[in-house]
């Protein structure tokens, strides 16, 4: 069930990237599974290393998968499934996925899903993939600082809708960072200056995924923190419930 | 428990076999749909794990053929595939009718989850 015949809406470059992403998932999955087997039966000292290898390969696999998902959606290989979803449950699930990575990098992950938040209209898989990619960026970005750091996953209301975003205490991403990440779309190709290594790709992937939901990433402030967020429209379908 | 694993990637098949062996299962591995039918004929499995992306005949063709034999109608089958769940969601009813017990997306499924799914679908009711 390869999709090559159906990629009519993708350009040559995107088709190549999608094929590359799909091909990369295989060795990454093999490494993750190999590490999982190693972690299950090895000595205590090497078990730590296997677990780390498993975590790193799983995170990379997630990023590549999320990128492939954004391409499939853009190329209309896969349809969107819009439905009213609970943002608090989505953020909770995202935090659960990100927790092992945060723990590995000594970053504490905090969740503030807001109270009595209305359901939003979105594709759950796509939105969670976007928040996970963004979460990885924040965790890896925070880990490059010496001070103990916190990443917050938050949701709050604004006059434009419901805002879901990530905020970091050490690394505070701003307008320039977002502009540069969006520049990965084949325009400026500038690297993100605040990152030593390459987690900026996660911002690009998150933004691409959100664009399929007709929304984008924007810079947001939450209490004293600056971060990246997206604004979603409440689902009118469930407002009377 | 006799498990029939239909997996075209030999490296991944080795890893899955190893994980299932450790749980006490006996695993027969097939690379193609055709060899899977022959293996099931030689030794009826208690559960089948199927990747949909197979060389020559794809997994869906296997599924229809496998279920066309009355003696294999009740054997639980798990789809463990690279095909994204959103694409499979459109065929949920068809898969239910074909007796698919569980659909697992490979990149999101670790080995322990797969082993848990095998134990879950063959658990005595």
GROMACS .gro file of N, CA, C and O in nm, chain B residues 5-99:
model
  380
  246UNK      N    1   0.367  -1.461   1.192
  246UNK     CA    2   0.407  -1.322   1.169
  246UNK      C    3   0.430  -1.301   1.019
  246UNK      O    4   0.515  -1.368   0.960
  247UNK      N    5   0.356  -1.209   0.961
  247UNK     CA    6   0.373  -1.181   0.817
  247UNK      C    7   0.438  -1.043   0.807
  247UNK      O    8   0.374  -0.940   0.830
  248UNK      N    9   0.569  -1.045   0.780
  248UNK     CA   10   0.649  -0.923   0.789
  248UNK      C   11   0.757  -0.927   0.681
  248UNK      O   12   0.844  -1.015   0.684
  249UNK      N   13   0.753  -0.832   0.587
  249UNK     CA   14   0.852  -0.837   0.478
  249UNK      C   15   0.993  -0.793   0.519
  249UNK      O   16   1.090  -0.830   0.454
  250UNK      N   17   1.003  -0.715   0.626
  250UNK     CA   18   1.134  -0.665   0.670
  250UNK      C   19   1.197  -0.769   0.763
  250UNK      O   20   1.151  -0.793   0.875
  251UNK      N   21   1.305  -0.831   0.713
  251UNK     CA   22   1.363  -0.944   0.788
  251UNK      C   23   1.428  -0.902   0.920
  251UNK      O   24   1.423  -0.975   1.018
  252UNK      N   25   1.485  -0.782   0.921
  252UNK     CA   26   1.548  -0.734   1.046
  252UNK      C   27   1.440  -0.714   1.152
  252UNK      O   28   1.452  -0.759   1.267
  253UNK      N   29   1.333  -0.649   1.109
  253UNK     CA   30   1.226  -0.624   1.205
  253UNK      C   31   1.160  -0.754   1.248
  253UNK      O   32   1.124  -0.769   1.366
  254UNK      N   33   1.147  -0.847   1.154
  254UNK     CA   34   1.087  -0.976   1.187
  254UNK      C   35   1.169  -1.047   1.295
  254UNK      O   36   1.114  -1.105   1.389
  255UNK      N   37   1.302  -1.038   1.283
  255UNK     CA   38   1.389  -1.102   1.383
  255UNK      C   39   1.365  -1.044   1.521
  255UNK      O   40   1.359  -1.116   1.622
  256UNK      N   41   1.352  -0.911   1.525
  256UNK     CA   42   1.332  -0.844   1.653
  256UNK      C   43   1.196  -0.879   1.714
  256UNK      O   44   1.184  -0.905   1.834
  257UNK      N   45   1.095  -0.881   1.628
  257UNK     CA   46   0.960  -0.915   1.678
  257UNK      C   47   0.956  -1.061   1.723
  257UNK      O   48   0.901  -1.093   1.829
  258UNK      N   49   1.018  -1.149   1.644
  258UNK     CA   50   1.023  -1.292   1.682
  258UNK      C   51   1.090  -1.308   1.818
  258UNK      O   52   1.041  -1.381   1.905
  259UNK      N   53   1.202  -1.238   1.835
  259UNK     CA   54   1.276  -1.247   1.962
  259UNK      C   55   1.188  -1.203   2.080
  259UNK      O   56   1.182  -1.270   2.183
  260UNK      N   57   1.118  -1.092   2.060
  260UNK     CA   58   1.032  -1.041   2.167
  260UNK      C   59   0.920  -1.140   2.199
  260UNK      O   60   0.887  -1.164   2.316
  261UNK      N   61   0.862  -1.200   2.095
  261UNK     CA   62   0.752  -1.296   2.117
  261UNK      C   63   0.803  -1.426   2.179
  261UNK      O   64   0.736  -1.484   2.264
  262UNK      N   65   0.925  -1.469   2.137
  262UNK     CA   66   0.987  -1.589   2.197
  262UNK      C   67   1.002  -1.570   2.347
  262UNK      O   68   0.977  -1.661   2.425
  263UNK      N   69   1.047  -1.452   2.384
  263UNK     CA   70   1.070  -1.425   2.527
  263UNK      C   71   0.941  -1.432   2.608
  263UNK      O   72   0.944  -1.451   2.728
  264UNK      N   73   0.829  -1.411   2.539
  264UNK     CA   74   0.699  -1.421   2.606
  264UNK      C   75   0.646  -1.564   2.600
  264UNK      O   76   0.533  -1.590   2.640
  265UNK      N   77   0.727  -1.654   2.545
  265UNK     CA   78   0.690  -1.796   2.542
  265UNK      C   79   0.610  -1.837   2.420
  265UNK      O   80   0.553  -1.946   2.416
  266UNK      N   81   0.603  -1.751   2.317
  266UNK     CA   82   0.528  -1.787   2.196
  266UNK      C   83   0.619  -1.857   2.095
  266UNK      O   84   0.739  -1.833   2.091
  267UNK      N   85   0.558  -1.940   2.014
  267UNK     CA   86   0.630  -2.002   1.902
  267UNK      C   87   0.591  -1.923   1.777
  267UNK      O   88   0.472  -1.904   1.750
  268UNK      N   89   0.691  -1.874   1.705
  268UNK     CA   90   0.660  -1.785   1.593
  268UNK      C   91   0.702  -1.846   1.460
  268UNK      O   92   0.815  -1.893   1.445
  269UNK      N   93   0.611  -1.842   1.365
  269UNK     CA   94   0.644  -1.878   1.226
  269UNK      C   95   0.645  -1.747   1.148
  269UNK      O   96   0.551  -1.668   1.160
  270UNK      N   97   0.751  -1.725   1.071
  270UNK     CA   98   0.763  -1.599   0.999
  270UNK      C   99   0.747  -1.618   0.849
  270UNK      O  100   0.814  -1.700   0.789
  271UNK      N  101   0.657  -1.540   0.790
  271UNK     CA  102   0.639  -1.542   0.644
  271UNK      C  103   0.667  -1.403   0.589
  271UNK      O  104   0.634  -1.303   0.652
  272UNK      N  105   0.731  -1.401   0.471
  272UNK     CA  106   0.764  -1.272   0.408
  272UNK      C  107   0.653  -1.230   0.311
  272UNK      O  108   0.624  -1.112   0.296
  273UNK      N  109   0.591  -1.328   0.247
  273UNK     CA  110   0.486  -1.294   0.149
  273UNK      C  111   0.352  -1.353   0.192
  273UNK      O  112   0.345  -1.444   0.277
  274UNK      N  113   0.246  -1.302   0.128
  274UNK     CA  114   0.111  -1.350   0.158
  274UNK      C  115   0.098  -1.498   0.122
  274UNK      O  116   0.036  -1.576   0.195
  275UNK      N  117   0.159  -1.534   0.009
  275UNK     CA  118   0.148  -1.672  -0.038
  275UNK      C  119   0.212  -1.770   0.061
  275UNK      O  120   0.153  -1.873   0.097
  276UNK      N  121   0.334  -1.737   0.104
  276UNK     CA  122   0.399  -1.829   0.199
  276UNK      C  123   0.325  -1.831   0.333
  276UNK      O  124   0.324  -1.931   0.404
  277UNK      N  125   0.259  -1.720   0.367
  277UNK     CA  126   0.182  -1.716   0.492
  277UNK      C  127   0.065  -1.814   0.487
  277UNK      O  128   0.037  -1.885   0.585
  278UNK      N  129  -0.002  -1.819   0.370
  278UNK     CA  130  -0.114  -1.913   0.355
  278UNK      C  131  -0.062  -2.057   0.368
  278UNK      O  132  -0.123  -2.140   0.438
  279UNK      N  133   0.052  -2.083   0.305
  279UNK     CA  134   0.110  -2.219   0.313
  279UNK      C  135   0.147  -2.255   0.457
  279UNK      O  136   0.123  -2.366   0.503
  280UNK      N  137   0.203  -2.159   0.527
  280UNK     CA  138   0.243  -2.184   0.667
  280UNK      C  139   0.121  -2.208   0.755
  280UNK      O  140   0.122  -2.295   0.842
  281UNK      N  141   0.016  -2.127   0.733
  281UNK     CA  142  -0.106  -2.144   0.813
  281UNK      C  143  -0.168  -2.280   0.785
  281UNK      O  144  -0.228  -2.343   0.873
  282UNK      N  145  -0.152  -2.326   0.660
  282UNK     CA  146  -0.206  -2.456   0.622
  282UNK      C  147  -0.130  -2.568   0.692
  282UNK      O  148  -0.188  -2.667   0.738
  283UNK      N  149   0.002  -2.551   0.703
  283UNK     CA  150   0.085  -2.654   0.766
  283UNK      C  151   0.066  -2.655   0.917
  283UNK      O  152   0.067  -2.760   0.981
  284UNK      N  153   0.052  -2.541   0.978
  284UNK     CA  154   0.039  -2.532   1.125
  284UNK      C  155  -0.057  -2.417   1.156
  284UNK      O  156  -0.021  -2.300   1.141
  285UNK      N  157  -0.177  -2.451   1.197
  285UNK     CA  158  -0.278  -2.347   1.221
  285UNK      C  159  -0.232  -2.255   1.335
  285UNK      O  160  -0.204  -2.302   1.446
  286UNK      N  161  -0.222  -2.126   1.312
  286UNK     CA  162  -0.177  -2.035   1.417
  286UNK      C  163  -0.289  -2.000   1.515
  286UNK      O  164  -0.407  -2.012   1.482
  287UNK      N  165  -0.251  -1.957   1.635
  287UNK     CA  166  -0.350  -1.907   1.731
  287UNK      C  167  -0.378  -1.759   1.708
  287UNK      O  168  -0.481  -1.706   1.748
  288UNK      N  169  -0.279  -1.694   1.648
  288UNK     CA  170  -0.295  -1.551   1.619
  288UNK      C  171  -0.205  -1.514   1.500
  288UNK      O  172  -0.099  -1.575   1.481
  289UNK      N  173  -0.251  -1.418   1.421
  289UNK     CA  174  -0.173  -1.372   1.305
  289UNK      C  175  -0.139  -1.225   1.323
  289UNK      O  176  -0.224  -1.145   1.363
  290UNK      N  177  -0.013  -1.190   1.295
  290UNK     CA  178   0.029  -1.048   1.294
  290UNK      C  179   0.062  -1.013   1.149
  290UNK      O  180   0.144  -1.080   1.086
  291UNK      N  181  -0.001  -0.910   1.098
  291UNK     CA  182   0.008  -0.882   0.954
  291UNK      C  183   0.053  -0.739   0.925
  291UNK      O  184  -0.006  -0.643   0.976
  292UNK      N  185   0.158  -0.728   0.840
  292UNK     CA  186   0.194  -0.597   0.781
  292UNK      C  187   0.116  -0.588   0.649
  292UNK      O  188   0.113  -0.685   0.572
  293UNK      N  189   0.052  -0.474   0.625
  293UNK     CA  190  -0.029  -0.462   0.502
  293UNK      C  191   0.056  -0.440   0.378
  293UNK      O  192   0.015  -0.475   0.268
  294UNK      N  193   0.173  -0.379   0.396
  294UNK     CA  194   0.259  -0.352   0.280
  294UNK      C  195   0.349  -0.473   0.256
  294UNK      O  196   0.452  -0.488   0.321
  295UNK      N  197   0.305  -0.557   0.164
  295UNK     CA  198   0.379  -0.681   0.134
  295UNK      C  199   0.421  -0.682  -0.013
  295UNK      O  200   0.355  -0.620  -0.096
  296UNK      N  201   0.526  -0.756  -0.045
  296UNK     CA  202   0.561  -0.769  -0.186
  296UNK      C  203   0.456  -0.855  -0.259
  296UNK      O  204   0.394  -0.941  -0.198
  297UNK      N  205   0.439  -0.832  -0.384
  297UNK     CA  206   0.340  -0.902  -0.470
  297UNK      C  207   0.197  -0.881  -0.419
  297UNK      O  208   0.145  -0.774  -0.433
  298UNK      N  209   0.136  -0.980  -0.354
  298UNK     CA  210  -0.001  -0.961  -0.305
  298UNK      C  211   0.007  -0.880  -0.176
  298UNK      O  212   0.084  -0.913  -0.087
  299UNK      N  213  -0.077  -0.775  -0.164
  299UNK     CA  214  -0.068  -0.696  -0.041
  299UNK      C  215  -0.147  -0.760   0.074
  299UNK      O  216  -0.215  -0.861   0.058
  300UNK      N  217  -0.136  -0.699   0.189
  300UNK     CA  218  -0.195  -0.755   0.310
  300UNK      C  219  -0.346  -0.767   0.304
  300UNK      O  220  -0.404  -0.858   0.364
  301UNK      N  221  -0.411  -0.674   0.233
  301UNK     CA  222  -0.558  -0.678   0.226
  301UNK      C  223  -0.601  -0.802   0.145
  301UNK      O  224  -0.695  -0.871   0.184
  302UNK      N  225  -0.527  -0.830   0.039
  302UNK     CA  226  -0.558  -0.950  -0.040
  302UNK      C  227  -0.541  -1.075   0.046
  302UNK      O  228  -0.622  -1.167   0.043
  303UNK      N  229  -0.433  -1.076   0.125
  303UNK     CA  230  -0.411  -1.189   0.216
  303UNK      C  231  -0.529  -1.204   0.310
  303UNK      O  232  -0.580  -1.314   0.333
  304UNK      N  233  -0.572  -1.089   0.364
  304UNK     CA  234  -0.680  -1.089   0.463
  304UNK      C  235  -0.807  -1.153   0.406
  304UNK      O  236  -0.870  -1.238   0.470
  305UNK      N  237  -0.844  -1.112   0.284
  305UNK     CA  238  -0.963  -1.168   0.221
  305UNK      C  239  -0.947  -1.317   0.195
  305UNK      O  240  -1.037  -1.396   0.220
  306UNK      N  241  -0.829  -1.357   0.148
  306UNK     CA  242  -0.810  -1.499   0.120
  306UNK      C  243  -0.811  -1.581   0.250
  306UNK      O  244  -0.875  -1.685   0.258
  307UNK      N  245  -0.741  -1.527   0.350
  307UNK     CA  246  -0.731  -1.598   0.478
  307UNK      C  247  -0.871  -1.622   0.537
  307UNK      O  248  -0.901  -1.730   0.586
  308UNK      N  249  -0.955  -1.520   0.530
  308UNK     CA  250  -1.089  -1.532   0.588
  308UNK      C  251  -1.184  -1.612   0.499
  308UNK      O  252  -1.296  -1.642   0.541
  309UNK      N  253  -1.142  -1.645   0.379
  309UNK     CA  254  -1.231  -1.724   0.293
  309UNK      C  255  -1.231  -1.872   0.333
  309UNK      O  256  -1.314  -1.949   0.286
  310UNK      N  257  -1.136  -1.913   0.417
  310UNK     CA  258  -1.133  -2.052   0.464
  310UNK      C  259  -1.207  -2.060   0.597
  310UNK      O  260  -1.168  -1.994   0.695
  311UNK      N  261  -1.315  -2.139   0.603
  311UNK     CA  262  -1.399  -2.142   0.724
  311UNK      C  263  -1.321  -2.177   0.850
  311UNK      O  264  -1.349  -2.123   0.957
  312UNK      N  265  -1.220  -2.264   0.838
  312UNK     CA  266  -1.147  -2.307   0.958
  312UNK      C  267  -1.059  -2.197   1.015
  312UNK      O  268  -1.011  -2.207   1.129
  313UNK      N  269  -1.036  -2.091   0.939
  313UNK     CA  270  -0.950  -1.981   0.988
  313UNK      C  271  -1.031  -1.855   1.023
  313UNK      O  272  -0.974  -1.751   1.056
  314UNK      N  273  -1.163  -1.869   1.015
  314UNK     CA  274  -1.247  -1.750   1.037
  314UNK      C  275  -1.231  -1.690   1.176
  314UNK      O  276  -1.241  -1.570   1.196
  315UNK      N  277  -1.208  -1.777   1.275
  315UNK     CA  278  -1.207  -1.728   1.413
  315UNK      C  279  -1.067  -1.696   1.467
  315UNK      O  280  -1.052  -1.661   1.584
  316UNK      N  281  -0.968  -1.713   1.385
  316UNK     CA  282  -0.831  -1.686   1.433
  316UNK      C  283  -0.810  -1.535   1.445
  316UNK      O  284  -0.828  -1.461   1.348
  317UNK      N  285  -0.774  -1.487   1.564
  317UNK     CA  286  -0.756  -1.341   1.580
  317UNK      C  287  -0.640  -1.290   1.495
  317UNK      O  288  -0.537  -1.357   1.482
  318UNK      N  289  -0.660  -1.172   1.439
  318UNK     CA  290  -0.558  -1.115   1.351
  318UNK      C  291  -0.528  -0.970   1.394
  318UNK      O  292  -0.620  -0.893   1.420
  319UNK      N  293  -0.400  -0.940   1.403
  319UNK     CA  294  -0.357  -0.805   1.440
  319UNK      C  295  -0.288  -0.741   1.320
  319UNK      O  296  -0.195  -0.800   1.264
  320UNK      N  297  -0.334  -0.623   1.282
  320UNK     CA  298  -0.261  -0.549   1.178
  320UNK      C  299  -0.155  -0.466   1.249
  320UNK      O  300  -0.185  -0.391   1.341
  321UNK      N  301  -0.030  -0.485   1.207
  321UNK     CA  302   0.084  -0.412   1.266
  321UNK      C  303   0.158  -0.354   1.146
  321UNK      O  304   0.238  -0.423   1.083
  322UNK      N  305   0.127  -0.229   1.115
  322UNK     CA  306   0.168  -0.179   0.983
  322UNK      C  307   0.220  -0.036   0.986
  322UNK      O  308   0.191   0.041   1.077
  323UNK      N  309   0.297  -0.003   0.880
  323UNK     CA  310   0.342   0.134   0.860
  323UNK      C  311   0.231   0.222   0.802
  323UNK      O  312   0.245   0.343   0.799
  324UNK      N  313   0.125   0.160   0.754
  324UNK     CA  314   0.016   0.240   0.697
  324UNK      C  315  -0.045   0.324   0.809
  324UNK      O  316  -0.084   0.270   0.913
  325UNK      N  317  -0.053   0.456   0.791
  325UNK     CA  318  -0.103   0.540   0.899
  325UNK      C  319  -0.248   0.508   0.936
  325UNK      O  320  -0.327   0.476   0.847
  326UNK      N  321  -0.280   0.514   1.065
  326UNK     CA  322  -0.415   0.477   1.109
  326UNK      C  323  -0.525   0.561   1.043
  326UNK      O  324  -0.635   0.513   1.023
  327UNK      N  325  -0.491   0.686   1.006
  327UNK     CA  326  -0.593   0.771   0.942
  327UNK      C  327  -0.637   0.711   0.809
  327UNK      O  328  -0.751   0.726   0.769
  328UNK      N  329  -0.545   0.646   0.740
  328UNK     CA  330  -0.581   0.586   0.611
  328UNK      C  331  -0.665   0.461   0.633
  328UNK      O  332  -0.753   0.430   0.554
  329UNK      N  333  -0.636   0.390   0.743
  329UNK     CA  334  -0.712   0.267   0.771
  329UNK      C  335  -0.849   0.300   0.827
  329UNK      O  336  -0.941   0.219   0.817
  330UNK      N  337  -0.862   0.420   0.887
  330UNK     CA  338  -0.988   0.455   0.954
  330UNK      C  339  -1.106   0.448   0.858
  330UNK      O  340  -1.218   0.414   0.898
  331UNK      N  341  -1.081   0.477   0.729
  331UNK     CA  342  -1.192   0.475   0.632
  331UNK      C  343  -1.245   0.333   0.610
  331UNK      O  344  -1.355   0.316   0.561
  332UNK      N  345  -1.163   0.235   0.645
  332UNK     CA  346  -1.205   0.096   0.620
  332UNK      C  347  -1.232   0.021   0.750
  332UNK      O  348  -1.230  -0.101   0.753
  333UNK      N  349  -1.260   0.096   0.856
  333UNK     CA  350  -1.277   0.034   0.988
  333UNK      C  351  -1.383  -0.076   0.986
  333UNK      O  352  -1.361  -0.187   1.038
  334UNK      N  353  -1.498  -0.047   0.925
  334UNK     CA  354  -1.607  -0.145   0.924
  334UNK      C  355  -1.565  -0.272   0.850
  334UNK      O  356  -1.591  -0.383   0.896
  335UNK      N  357  -1.498  -0.251   0.736
  335UNK     CA  358  -1.454  -0.367   0.658
  335UNK      C  359  -1.358  -0.452   0.740
  335UNK      O  360  -1.369  -0.575   0.741
  336UNK      N  361  -1.267  -0.386   0.811
  336UNK     CA  362  -1.172  -0.462   0.893
  336UNK      C  363  -1.242  -0.536   1.007
  336UNK      O  364  -1.205  -0.647   1.041
  337UNK      N  365  -1.343  -0.471   1.061
  337UNK     CA  366  -1.418  -0.539   1.169
  337UNK      C  367  -1.485  -0.663   1.114
  337UNK      O  368  -1.484  -0.770   1.176
  338UNK      N  369  -1.544  -0.649   0.994
  338UNK     CA  370  -1.611  -0.765   0.933
  338UNK      C  371  -1.512  -0.876   0.900
  338UNK      O  372  -1.547  -0.993   0.901
  339UNK      N  373  -1.389  -0.836   0.874
  339UNK     CA  374  -1.287  -0.937   0.842
  339UNK      C  375  -1.219  -0.991   0.968
  339UNK      O  376  -1.122  -1.064   0.961
  340UNK      N  377  -1.272  -0.954   1.081
  340UNK     CA  378  -1.222  -1.009   1.208
  340UNK      C  379  -1.086  -0.958   1.249
  340UNK      O  380  -1.008  -1.031   1.311
   0.00000   0.00000   0.00000
